[in-house]
PDB file of C-alpha atoms in Angstrom:
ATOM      1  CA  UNK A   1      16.063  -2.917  -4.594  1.00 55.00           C
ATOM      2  CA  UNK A   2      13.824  -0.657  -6.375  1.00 61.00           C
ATOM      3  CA  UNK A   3      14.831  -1.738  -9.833  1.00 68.00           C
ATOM      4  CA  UNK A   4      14.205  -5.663  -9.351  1.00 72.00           C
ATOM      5  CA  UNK A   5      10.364  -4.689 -10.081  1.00 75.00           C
ATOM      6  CA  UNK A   6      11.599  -3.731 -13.163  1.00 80.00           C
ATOM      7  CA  UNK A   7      13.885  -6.500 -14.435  1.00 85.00           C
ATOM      8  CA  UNK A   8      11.010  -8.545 -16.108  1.00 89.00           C
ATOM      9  CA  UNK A   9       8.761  -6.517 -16.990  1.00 92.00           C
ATOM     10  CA  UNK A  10       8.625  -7.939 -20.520  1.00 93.00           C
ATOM     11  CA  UNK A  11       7.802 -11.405 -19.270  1.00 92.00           C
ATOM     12  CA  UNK A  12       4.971  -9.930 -17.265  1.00 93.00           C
ATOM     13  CA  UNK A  13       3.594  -7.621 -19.673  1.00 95.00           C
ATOM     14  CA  UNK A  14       3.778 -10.332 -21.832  1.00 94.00           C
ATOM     15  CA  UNK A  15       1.556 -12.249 -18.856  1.00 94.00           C
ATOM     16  CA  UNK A  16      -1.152  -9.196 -18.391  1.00 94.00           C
ATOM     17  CA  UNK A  17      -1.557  -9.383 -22.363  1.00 93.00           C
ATOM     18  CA  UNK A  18      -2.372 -13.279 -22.230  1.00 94.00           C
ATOM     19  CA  UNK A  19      -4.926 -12.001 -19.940  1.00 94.00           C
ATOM     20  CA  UNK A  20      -6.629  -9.348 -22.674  1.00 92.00           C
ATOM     21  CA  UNK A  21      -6.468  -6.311 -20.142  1.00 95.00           C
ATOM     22  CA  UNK A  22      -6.665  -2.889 -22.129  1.00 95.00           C
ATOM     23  CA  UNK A  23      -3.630  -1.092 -20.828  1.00 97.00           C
ATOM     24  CA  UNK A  24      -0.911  -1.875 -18.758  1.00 96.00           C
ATOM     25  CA  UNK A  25       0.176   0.576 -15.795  1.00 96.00           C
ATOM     26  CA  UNK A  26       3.522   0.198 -14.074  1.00 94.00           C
ATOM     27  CA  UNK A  27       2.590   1.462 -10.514  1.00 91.00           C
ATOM     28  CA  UNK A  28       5.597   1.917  -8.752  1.00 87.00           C
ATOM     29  CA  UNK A  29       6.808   4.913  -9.001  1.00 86.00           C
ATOM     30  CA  UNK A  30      10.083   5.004  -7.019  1.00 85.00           C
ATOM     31  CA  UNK A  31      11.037   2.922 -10.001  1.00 86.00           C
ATOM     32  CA  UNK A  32       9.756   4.332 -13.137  1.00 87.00           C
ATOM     33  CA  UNK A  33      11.807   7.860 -11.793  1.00 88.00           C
ATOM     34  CA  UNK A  34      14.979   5.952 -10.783  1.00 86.00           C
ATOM     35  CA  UNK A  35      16.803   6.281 -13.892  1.00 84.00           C
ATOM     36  CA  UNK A  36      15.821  10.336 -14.338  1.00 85.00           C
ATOM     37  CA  UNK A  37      14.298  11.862 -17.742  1.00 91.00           C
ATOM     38  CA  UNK A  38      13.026   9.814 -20.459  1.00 91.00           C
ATOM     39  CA  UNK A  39      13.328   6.319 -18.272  1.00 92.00           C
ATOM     40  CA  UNK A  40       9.646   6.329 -17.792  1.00 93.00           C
ATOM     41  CA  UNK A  41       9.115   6.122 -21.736  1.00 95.00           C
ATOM     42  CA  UNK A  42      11.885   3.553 -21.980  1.00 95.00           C
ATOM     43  CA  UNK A  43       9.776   1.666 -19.357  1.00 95.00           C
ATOM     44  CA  UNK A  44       6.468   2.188 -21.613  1.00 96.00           C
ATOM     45  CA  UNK A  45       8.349   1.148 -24.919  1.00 97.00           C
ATOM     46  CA  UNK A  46       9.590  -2.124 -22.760  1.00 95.00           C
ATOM     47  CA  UNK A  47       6.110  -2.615 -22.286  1.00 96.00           C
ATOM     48  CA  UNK A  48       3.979  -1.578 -25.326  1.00 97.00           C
ATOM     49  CA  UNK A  49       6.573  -3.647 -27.321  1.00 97.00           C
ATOM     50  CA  UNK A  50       5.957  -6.628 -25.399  1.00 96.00           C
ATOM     51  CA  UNK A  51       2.435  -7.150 -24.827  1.00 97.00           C
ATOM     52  CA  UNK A  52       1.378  -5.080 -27.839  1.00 97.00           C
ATOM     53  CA  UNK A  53      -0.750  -2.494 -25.702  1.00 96.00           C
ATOM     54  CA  UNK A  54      -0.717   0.632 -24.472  1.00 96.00           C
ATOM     55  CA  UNK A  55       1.043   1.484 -21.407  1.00 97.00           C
ATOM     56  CA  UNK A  56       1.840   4.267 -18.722  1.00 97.00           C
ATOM     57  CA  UNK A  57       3.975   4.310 -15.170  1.00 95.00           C
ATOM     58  CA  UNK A  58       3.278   6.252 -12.240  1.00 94.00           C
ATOM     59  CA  UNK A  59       5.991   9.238 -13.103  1.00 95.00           C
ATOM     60  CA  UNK A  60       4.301   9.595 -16.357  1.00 96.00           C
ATOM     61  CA  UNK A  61       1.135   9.602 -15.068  1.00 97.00           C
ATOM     62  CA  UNK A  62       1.856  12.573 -12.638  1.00 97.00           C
ATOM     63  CA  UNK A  63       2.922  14.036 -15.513  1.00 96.00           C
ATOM     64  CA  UNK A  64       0.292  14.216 -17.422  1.00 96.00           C
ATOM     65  CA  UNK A  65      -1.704  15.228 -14.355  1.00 97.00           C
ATOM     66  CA  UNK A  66       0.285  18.105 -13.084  1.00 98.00           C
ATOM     67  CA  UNK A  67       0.368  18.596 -16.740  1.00 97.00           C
ATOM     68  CA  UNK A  68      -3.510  18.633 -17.603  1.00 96.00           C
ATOM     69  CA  UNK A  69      -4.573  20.344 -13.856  1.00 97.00           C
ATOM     70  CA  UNK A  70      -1.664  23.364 -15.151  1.00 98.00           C
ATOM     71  CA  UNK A  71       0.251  22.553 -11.931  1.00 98.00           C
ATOM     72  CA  UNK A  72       3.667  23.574 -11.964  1.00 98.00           C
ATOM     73  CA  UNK A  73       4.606  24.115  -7.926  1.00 98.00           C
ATOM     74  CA  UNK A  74       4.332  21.130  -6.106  1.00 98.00           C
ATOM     75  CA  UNK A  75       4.925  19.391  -1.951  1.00 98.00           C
ATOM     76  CA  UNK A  76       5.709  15.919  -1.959  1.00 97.00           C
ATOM     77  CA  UNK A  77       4.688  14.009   1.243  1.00 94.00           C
ATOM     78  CA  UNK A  78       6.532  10.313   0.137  1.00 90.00           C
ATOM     79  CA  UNK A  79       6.523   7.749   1.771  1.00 85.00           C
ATOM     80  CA  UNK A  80       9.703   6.282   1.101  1.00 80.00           C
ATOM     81  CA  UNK A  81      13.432   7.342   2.080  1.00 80.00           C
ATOM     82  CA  UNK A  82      15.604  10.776   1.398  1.00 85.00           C
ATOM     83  CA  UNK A  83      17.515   8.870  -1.675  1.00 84.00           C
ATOM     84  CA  UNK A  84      14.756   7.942  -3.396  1.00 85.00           C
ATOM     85  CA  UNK A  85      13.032  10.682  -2.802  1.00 88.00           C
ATOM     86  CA  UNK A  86      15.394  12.976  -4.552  1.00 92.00           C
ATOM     87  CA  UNK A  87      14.930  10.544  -7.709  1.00 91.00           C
ATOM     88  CA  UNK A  88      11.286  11.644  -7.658  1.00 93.00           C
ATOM     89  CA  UNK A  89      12.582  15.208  -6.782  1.00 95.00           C
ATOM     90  CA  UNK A  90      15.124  15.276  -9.857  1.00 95.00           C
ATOM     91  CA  UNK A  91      12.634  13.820 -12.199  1.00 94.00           C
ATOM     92  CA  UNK A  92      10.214  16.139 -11.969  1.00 96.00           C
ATOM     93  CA  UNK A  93      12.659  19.252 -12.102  1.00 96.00           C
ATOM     94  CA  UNK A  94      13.320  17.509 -15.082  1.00 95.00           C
ATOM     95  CA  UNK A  95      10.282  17.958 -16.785  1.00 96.00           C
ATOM     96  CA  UNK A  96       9.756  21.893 -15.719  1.00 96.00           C
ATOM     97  CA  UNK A  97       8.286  21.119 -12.215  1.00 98.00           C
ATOM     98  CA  UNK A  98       9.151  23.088  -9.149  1.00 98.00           C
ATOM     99  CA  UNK A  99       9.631  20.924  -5.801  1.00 98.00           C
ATOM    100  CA  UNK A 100       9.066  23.782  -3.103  1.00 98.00           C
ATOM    101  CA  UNK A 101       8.543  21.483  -0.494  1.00 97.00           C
ATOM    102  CA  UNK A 102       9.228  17.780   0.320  1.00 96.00           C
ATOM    103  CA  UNK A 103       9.108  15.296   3.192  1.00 93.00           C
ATOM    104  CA  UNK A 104       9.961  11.725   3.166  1.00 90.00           C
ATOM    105  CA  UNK A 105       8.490   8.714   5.858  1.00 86.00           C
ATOM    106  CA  UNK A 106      11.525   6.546   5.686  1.00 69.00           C
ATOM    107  CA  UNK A 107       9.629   3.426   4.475  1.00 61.00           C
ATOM    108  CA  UNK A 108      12.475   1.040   3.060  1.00 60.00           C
ATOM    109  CA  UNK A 109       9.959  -1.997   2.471  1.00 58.00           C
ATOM    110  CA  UNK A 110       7.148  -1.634   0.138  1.00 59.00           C
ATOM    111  CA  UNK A 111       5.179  -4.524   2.414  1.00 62.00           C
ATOM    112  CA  UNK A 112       5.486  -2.621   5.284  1.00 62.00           C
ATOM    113  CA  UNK A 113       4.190   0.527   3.260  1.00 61.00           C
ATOM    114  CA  UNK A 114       0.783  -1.395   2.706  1.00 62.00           C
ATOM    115  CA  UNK A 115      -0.145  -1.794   6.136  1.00 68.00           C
ATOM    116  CA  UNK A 116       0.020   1.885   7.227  1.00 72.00           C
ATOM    117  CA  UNK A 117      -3.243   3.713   8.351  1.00 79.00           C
ATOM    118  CA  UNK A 118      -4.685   5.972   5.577  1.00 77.00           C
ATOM    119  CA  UNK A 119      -5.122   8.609   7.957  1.00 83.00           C
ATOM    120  CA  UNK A 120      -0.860   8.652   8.042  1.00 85.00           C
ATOM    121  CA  UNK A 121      -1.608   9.853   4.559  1.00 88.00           C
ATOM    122  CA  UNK A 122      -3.737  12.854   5.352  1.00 93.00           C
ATOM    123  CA  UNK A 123      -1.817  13.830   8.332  1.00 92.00           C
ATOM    124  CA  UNK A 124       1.248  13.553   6.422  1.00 92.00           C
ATOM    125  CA  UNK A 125      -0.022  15.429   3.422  1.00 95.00           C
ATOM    126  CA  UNK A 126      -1.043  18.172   5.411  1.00 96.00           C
ATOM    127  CA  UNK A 127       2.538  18.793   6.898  1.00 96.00           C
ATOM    128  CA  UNK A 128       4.165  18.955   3.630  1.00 97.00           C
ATOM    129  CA  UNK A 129       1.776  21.509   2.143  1.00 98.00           C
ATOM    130  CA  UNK A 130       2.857  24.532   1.436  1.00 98.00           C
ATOM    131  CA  UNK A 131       1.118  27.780   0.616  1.00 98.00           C
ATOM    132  CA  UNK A 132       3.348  28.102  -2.568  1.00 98.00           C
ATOM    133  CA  UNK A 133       2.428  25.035  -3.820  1.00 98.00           C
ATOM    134  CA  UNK A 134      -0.048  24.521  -6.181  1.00 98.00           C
ATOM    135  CA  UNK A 135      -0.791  20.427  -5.725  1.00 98.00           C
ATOM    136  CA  UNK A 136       0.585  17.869  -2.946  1.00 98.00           C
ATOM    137  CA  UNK A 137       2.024  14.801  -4.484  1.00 97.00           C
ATOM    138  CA  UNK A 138       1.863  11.523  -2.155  1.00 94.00           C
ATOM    139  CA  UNK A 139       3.450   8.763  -3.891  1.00 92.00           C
ATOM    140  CA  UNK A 140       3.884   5.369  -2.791  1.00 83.00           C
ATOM    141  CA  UNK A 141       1.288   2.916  -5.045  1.00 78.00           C
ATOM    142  CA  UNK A 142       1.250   0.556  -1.894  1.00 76.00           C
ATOM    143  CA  UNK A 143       0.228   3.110   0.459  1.00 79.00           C
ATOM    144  CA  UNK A 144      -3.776   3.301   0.624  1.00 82.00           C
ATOM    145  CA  UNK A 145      -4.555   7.155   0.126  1.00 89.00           C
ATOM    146  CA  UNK A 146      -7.627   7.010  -2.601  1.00 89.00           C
ATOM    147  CA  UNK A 147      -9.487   7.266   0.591  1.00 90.00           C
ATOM    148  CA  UNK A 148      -8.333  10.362   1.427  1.00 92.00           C
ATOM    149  CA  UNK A 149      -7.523  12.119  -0.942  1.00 94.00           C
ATOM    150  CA  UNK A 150     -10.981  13.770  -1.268  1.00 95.00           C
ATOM    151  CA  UNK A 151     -11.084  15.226   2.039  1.00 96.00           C
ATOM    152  CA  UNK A 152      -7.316  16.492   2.027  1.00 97.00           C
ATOM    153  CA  UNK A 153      -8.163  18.200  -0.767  1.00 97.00           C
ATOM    154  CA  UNK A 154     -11.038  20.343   0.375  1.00 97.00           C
ATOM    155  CA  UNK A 155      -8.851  20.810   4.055  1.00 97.00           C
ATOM    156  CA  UNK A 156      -5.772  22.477   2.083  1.00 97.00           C
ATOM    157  CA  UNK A 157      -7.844  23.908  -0.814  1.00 98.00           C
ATOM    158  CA  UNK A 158      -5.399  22.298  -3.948  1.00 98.00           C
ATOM    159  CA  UNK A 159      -5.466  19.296  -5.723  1.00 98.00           C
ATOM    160  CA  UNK A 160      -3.840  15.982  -3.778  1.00 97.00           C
ATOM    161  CA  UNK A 161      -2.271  13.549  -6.602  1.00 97.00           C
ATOM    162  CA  UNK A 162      -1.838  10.262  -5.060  1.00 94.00           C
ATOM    163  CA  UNK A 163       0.059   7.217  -6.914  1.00 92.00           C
ATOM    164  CA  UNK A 164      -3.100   5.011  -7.520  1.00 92.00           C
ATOM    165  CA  UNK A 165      -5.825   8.094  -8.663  1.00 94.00           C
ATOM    166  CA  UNK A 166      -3.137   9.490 -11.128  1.00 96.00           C
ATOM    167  CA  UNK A 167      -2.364   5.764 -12.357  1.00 95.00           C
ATOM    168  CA  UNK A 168      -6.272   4.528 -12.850  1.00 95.00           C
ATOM    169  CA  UNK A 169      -6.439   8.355 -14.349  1.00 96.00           C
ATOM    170  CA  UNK A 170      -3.594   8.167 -17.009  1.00 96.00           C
ATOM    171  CA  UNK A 171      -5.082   4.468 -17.737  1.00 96.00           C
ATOM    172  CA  UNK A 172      -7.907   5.362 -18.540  1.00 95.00           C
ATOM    173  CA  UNK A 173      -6.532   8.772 -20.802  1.00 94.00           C
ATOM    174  CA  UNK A 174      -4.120   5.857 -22.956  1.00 93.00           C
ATOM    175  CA  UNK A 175      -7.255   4.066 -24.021  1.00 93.00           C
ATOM    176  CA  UNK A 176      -9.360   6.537 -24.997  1.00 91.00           C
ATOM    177  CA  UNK A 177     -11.804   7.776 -21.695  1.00 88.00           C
ATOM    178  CA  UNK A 178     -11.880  11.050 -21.515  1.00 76.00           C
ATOM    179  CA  UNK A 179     -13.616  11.445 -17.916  1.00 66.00           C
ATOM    180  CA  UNK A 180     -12.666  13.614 -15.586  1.00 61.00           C
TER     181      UNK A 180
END
């Protein structure tokens, strides 16, 4: 299940501090939504408190990035199924965000997830765009769509947030980089 990634995640921040990294980033993000508002700071507090350094998950850091681009419509293309997808869909009403749009793969295993073609990304992306929407949101931190982000983003015209560029983003925000 989703929330077994989550079930130690003192003992392994504890682990990624024994290894001096600067901040800690909980990529999943099918997990740090499960529990609705306010679980992705519980999940930050678990891990702050236990490695003693900063820390972000992949709902927050969407957050902060619809937050900082002044996005408030947004198409999710995810990867995974319909229930978890409305956990991501929920969460983000939440926290003032519109869902106009939203299309789910069906992916049950995350393993599986890691071996599909980027290109399913982009072609995937592009069907869940719509012209009310102000960003596309693909999710899915195991699904390799850095690579394509770019060039979805100059096809549709908006800004594509996928799981891994809004992760490395907020990580760098929490410890001080202020880089676009």
């Amino acid at each position: 299940t989703v929330m077994r990634s989550v079930e130690e995640i003192e003992f392994e921040s504890r682990k990624l501090a024994d290894a001096d990294v600067d901040v800690i980033v909980l990529g999943i993000a099918a997990a740090s939504v499960a529990l609705g508002k306010g679980y992705d700071e519980t999940l930050i507090e678990r891990m702050e408190k236990a490695s003693g350094k900063p820390a972000t998950t992949a709902a927050t850091a969407y957050r902060h990035a619809l937050t900082a681009l002044g996005i408030k419509r947004v198409a999710i293309a995810a990867p995974w199924s319909e229930a978890i997808n409305v956990t991501m869909v929920n969460f983000l009403t939440q926290h003032g965000f519109e869902v106009v749009h939203s299309e789910v793969m069906g992916f049950v295993q995350n393993t599986e997830l890691g071996r599909v073609d980027p290109e399913s990304a982009y072609d995937f992306g592009r069907r869940a765009d719509r012209p009310q929407a102000e960003a596309v949101i693909i999710p899915g931190g195991n699904w390799p769509t850095m690579s394509i982000a770019g060039r979805l983003e100059q096809d549709i015209g908006k800004p594509v947030l996928t799981n891994n560029c809004v992760c490395i983003w907020d990580a760098l925000q929490k410890i001080g980089c202020r880089a676009s």
